Short mmCIF file of C-alpha atoms in Angstrom, two decimals:
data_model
loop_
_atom_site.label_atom_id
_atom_site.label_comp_id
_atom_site.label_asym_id
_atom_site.label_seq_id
_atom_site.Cartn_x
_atom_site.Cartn_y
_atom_site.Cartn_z
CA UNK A 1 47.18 -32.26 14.66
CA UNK A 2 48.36 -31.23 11.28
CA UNK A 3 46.38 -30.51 8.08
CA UNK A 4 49.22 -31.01 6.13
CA UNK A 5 49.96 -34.99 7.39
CA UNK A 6 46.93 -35.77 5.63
CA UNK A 7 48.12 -35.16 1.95
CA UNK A 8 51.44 -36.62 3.14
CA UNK A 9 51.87 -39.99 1.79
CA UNK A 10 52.74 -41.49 4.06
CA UNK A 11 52.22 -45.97 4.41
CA UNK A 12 51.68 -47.09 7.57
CA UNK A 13 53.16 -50.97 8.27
CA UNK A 14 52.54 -54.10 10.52
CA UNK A 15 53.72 -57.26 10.74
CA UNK A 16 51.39 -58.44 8.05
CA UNK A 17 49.57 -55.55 6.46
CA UNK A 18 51.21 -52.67 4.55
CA UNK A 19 48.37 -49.51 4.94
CA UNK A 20 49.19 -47.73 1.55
CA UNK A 21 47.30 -44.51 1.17
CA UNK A 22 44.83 -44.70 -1.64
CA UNK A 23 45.77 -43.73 -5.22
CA UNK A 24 43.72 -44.40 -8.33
CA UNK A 25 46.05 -47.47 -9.18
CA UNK A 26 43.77 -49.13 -6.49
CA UNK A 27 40.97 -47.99 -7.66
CA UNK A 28 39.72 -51.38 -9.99
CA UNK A 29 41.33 -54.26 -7.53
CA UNK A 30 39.27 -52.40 -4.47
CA UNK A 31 36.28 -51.82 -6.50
CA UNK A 32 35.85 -55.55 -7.26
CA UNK A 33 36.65 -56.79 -3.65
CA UNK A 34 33.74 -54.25 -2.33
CA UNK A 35 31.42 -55.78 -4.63
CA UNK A 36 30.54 -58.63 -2.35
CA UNK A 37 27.44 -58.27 -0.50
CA UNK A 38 28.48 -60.20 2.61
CA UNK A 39 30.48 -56.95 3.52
CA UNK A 40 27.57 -54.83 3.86
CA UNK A 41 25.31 -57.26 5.32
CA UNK A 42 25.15 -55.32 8.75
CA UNK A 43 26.53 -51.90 7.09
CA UNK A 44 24.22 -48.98 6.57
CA UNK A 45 25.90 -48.96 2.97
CA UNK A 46 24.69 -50.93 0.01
CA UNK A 47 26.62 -51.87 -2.50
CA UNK A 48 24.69 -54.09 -4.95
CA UNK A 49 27.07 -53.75 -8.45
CA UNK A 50 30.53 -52.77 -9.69
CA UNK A 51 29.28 -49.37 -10.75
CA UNK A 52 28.36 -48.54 -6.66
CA UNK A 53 31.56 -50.05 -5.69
CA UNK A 54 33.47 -47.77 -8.04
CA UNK A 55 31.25 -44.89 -6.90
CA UNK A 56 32.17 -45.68 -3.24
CA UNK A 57 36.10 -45.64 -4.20
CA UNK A 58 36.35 -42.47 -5.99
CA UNK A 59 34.24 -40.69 -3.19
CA UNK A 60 37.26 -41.90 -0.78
CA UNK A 61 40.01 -40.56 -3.82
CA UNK A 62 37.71 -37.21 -3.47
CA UNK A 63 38.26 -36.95 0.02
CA UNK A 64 41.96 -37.70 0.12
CA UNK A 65 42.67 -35.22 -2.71
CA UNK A 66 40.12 -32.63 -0.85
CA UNK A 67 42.28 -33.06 2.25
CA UNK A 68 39.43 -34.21 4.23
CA UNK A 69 40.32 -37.51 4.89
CA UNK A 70 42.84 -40.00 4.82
CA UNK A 71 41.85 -43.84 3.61
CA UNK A 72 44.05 -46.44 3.16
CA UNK A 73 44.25 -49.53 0.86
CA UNK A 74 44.88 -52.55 3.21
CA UNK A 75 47.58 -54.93 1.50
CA UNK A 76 48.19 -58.26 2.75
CA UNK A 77 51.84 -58.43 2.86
CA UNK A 78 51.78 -62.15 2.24
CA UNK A 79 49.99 -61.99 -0.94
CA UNK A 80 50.65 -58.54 -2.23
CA UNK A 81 47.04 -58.68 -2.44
CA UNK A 82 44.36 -55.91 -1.65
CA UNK A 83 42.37 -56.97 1.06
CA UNK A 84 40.14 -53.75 2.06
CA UNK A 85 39.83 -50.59 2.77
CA UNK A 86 39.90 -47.79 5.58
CA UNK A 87 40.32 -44.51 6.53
CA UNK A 88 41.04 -42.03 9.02
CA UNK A 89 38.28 -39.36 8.97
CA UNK A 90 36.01 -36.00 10.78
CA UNK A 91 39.77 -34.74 11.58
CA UNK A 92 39.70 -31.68 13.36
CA UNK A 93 42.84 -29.77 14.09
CA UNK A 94 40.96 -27.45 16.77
CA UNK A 95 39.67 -30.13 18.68
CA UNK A 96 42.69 -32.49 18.20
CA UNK A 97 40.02 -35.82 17.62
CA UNK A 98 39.39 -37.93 14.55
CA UNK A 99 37.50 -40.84 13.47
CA UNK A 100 38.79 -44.52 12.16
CA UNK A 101 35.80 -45.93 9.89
CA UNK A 102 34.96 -46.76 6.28
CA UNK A 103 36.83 -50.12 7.08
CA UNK A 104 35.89 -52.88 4.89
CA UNK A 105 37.63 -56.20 4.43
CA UNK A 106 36.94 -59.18 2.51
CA UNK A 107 35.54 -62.12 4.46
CA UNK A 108 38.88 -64.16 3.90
CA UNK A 109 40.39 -62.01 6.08
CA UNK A 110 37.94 -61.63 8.97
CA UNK A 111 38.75 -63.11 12.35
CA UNK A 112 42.15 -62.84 11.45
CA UNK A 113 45.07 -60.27 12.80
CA UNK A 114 44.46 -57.91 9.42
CA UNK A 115 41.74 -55.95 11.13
CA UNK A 116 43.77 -55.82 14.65
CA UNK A 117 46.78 -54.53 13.14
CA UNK A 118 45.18 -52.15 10.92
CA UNK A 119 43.56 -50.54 14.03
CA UNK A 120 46.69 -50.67 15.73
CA UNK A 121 48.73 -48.79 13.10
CA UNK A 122 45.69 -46.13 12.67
CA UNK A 123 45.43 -45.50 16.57
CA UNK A 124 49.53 -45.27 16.33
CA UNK A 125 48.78 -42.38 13.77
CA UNK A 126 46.49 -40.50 15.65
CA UNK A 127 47.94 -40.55 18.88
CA UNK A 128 51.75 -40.56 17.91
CA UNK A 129 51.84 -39.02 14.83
CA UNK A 130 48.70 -36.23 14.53
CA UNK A 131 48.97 -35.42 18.55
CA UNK A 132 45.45 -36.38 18.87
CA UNK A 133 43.46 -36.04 22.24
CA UNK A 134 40.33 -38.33 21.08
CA UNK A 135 39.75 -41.00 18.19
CA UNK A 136 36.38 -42.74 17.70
CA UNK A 137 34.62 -45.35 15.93
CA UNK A 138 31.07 -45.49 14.88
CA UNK A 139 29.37 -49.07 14.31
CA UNK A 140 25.86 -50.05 12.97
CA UNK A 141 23.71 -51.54 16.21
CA UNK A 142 23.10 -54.47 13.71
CA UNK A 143 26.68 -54.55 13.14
CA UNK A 144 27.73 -56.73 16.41
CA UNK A 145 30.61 -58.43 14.74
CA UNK A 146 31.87 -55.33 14.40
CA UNK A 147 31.13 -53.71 17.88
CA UNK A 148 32.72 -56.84 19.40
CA UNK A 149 36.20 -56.12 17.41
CA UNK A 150 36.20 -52.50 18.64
CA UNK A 151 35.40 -53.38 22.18
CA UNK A 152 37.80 -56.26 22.08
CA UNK A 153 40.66 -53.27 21.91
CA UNK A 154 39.76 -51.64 24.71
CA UNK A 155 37.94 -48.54 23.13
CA UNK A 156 35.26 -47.42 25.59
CA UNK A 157 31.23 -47.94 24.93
CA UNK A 158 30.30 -43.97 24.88
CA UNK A 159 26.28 -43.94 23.68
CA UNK A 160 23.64 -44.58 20.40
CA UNK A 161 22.56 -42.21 18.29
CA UNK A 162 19.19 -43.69 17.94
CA UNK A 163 17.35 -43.89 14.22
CA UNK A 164 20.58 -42.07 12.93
CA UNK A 165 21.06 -44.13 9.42
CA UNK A 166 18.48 -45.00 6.77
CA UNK A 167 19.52 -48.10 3.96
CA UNK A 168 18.47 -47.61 0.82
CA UNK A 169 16.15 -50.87 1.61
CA UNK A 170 14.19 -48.60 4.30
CA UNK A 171 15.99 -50.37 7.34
CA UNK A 172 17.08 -47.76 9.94
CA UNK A 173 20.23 -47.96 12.06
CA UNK A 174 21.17 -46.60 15.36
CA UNK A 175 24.65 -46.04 15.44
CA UNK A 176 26.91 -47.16 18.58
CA UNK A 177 29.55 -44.62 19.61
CA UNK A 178 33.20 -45.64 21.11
CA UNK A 179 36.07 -43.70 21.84
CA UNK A 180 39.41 -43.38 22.84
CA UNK A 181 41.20 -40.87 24.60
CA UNK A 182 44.87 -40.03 24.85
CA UNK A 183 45.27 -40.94 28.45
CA UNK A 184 43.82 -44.11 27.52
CA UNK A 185 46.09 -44.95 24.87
CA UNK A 186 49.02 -47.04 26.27
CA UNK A 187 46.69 -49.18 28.02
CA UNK A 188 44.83 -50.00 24.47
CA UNK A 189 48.17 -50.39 22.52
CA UNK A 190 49.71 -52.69 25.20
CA UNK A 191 46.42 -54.53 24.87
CA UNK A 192 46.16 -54.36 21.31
CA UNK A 193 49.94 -55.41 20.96
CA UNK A 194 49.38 -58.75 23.21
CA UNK A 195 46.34 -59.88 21.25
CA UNK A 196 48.62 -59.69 17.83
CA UNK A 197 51.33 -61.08 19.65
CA UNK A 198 49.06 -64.58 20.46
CA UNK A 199 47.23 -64.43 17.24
CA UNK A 200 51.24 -64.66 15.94
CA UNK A 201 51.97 -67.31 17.75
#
């Protein structure tokens, strides 16, 4: 796994989504899309104004520019249109794992293929691309929407981390652990590929 791929810019994209890495040019469109409470209904994140949702796009631009992380503005190739967010994070090149998170999409686009594919073309990444022998996913226990989606993949149940996240409203979280492994890979992206294939159809 190599530090320097994540500076590299370097898009990643499907059949309907383009994965450009985040500049500041996105910074206003994304900020106004993640002001939308529906999105963190089930999050551990609360974004209640503009101002948070700004906040919560220049920490991302930090990272990237820090070398720490790697997020991604999700464009709908249809539209041309911004429709979320994610990111490829906790990369470490000793231990060859990372993490696929921060992902946040507008509701127009849920239970569609965008979150599918972007999952597919992030596990691609990790597995082709960094050389990586583990990639994980951490979801809010409340969060079952979102549990279902990573399960529906094929990524592998691991454990909670009970009482692990505290909302600013005082709720706590446990957060659900999954994980892939390298082994397990073509398995997942043959299983990933025929679920986009009949959502195409």
């Amino acid at each position: 796994m190599s530090v320097n791929l994540l500076t590299a810019n370097t898009g990643l994209e499907g059949d309907t989504v383009m994965l450009e890495p985040l500049e500041p040019g996105h910074r206003t469109a994304l900020a106004e899309l993640l002001n939308d409470p529906a999105i963190w209904q089930f999050t551990w994140r609360t974004v209640t104004c503009l101002e948070e949702a700004e906040a919560l796009v220049d920490e991302a631009l930090l990272a990237r520019s820090a070398g720490k992380q790697l997020p991604f503005a999700v464009i709908d190739k249809r539209s041309g249109r911004i429709v979320g967010t994610t990111r490829i994070a906790d990369m470490s090149t000793v231990h060859r794992h990372a993490e696929i998170g921060y992902s946040w999409l507008t509701p127009s686009v849920w239970r569609t293929s965008v979150n599918t594919e972007c999952k597919r073309l992030l596990l691609a990444y990790c597995f082709e691309e960094l050389n990586a022998l583990r990639v994980q996913f951490s979801v809010s226990h409340f969060n079952e929407r979102s549990q279902r989606a990573v399960e529906r993949i094929g990524a592998v149940r691991e454990g909670v981390l009970r009482r692990a996240r505290v909302k600013p409203d005082g709720s706590i979280h446990d957060v659900v652990l999954y994980g892939i492994v390298d082994g397990e890979w073509p398995v997942v992206r043959a299983r990933i590929d025929g679920l986009l294939g009949k959502q195409y159809v």
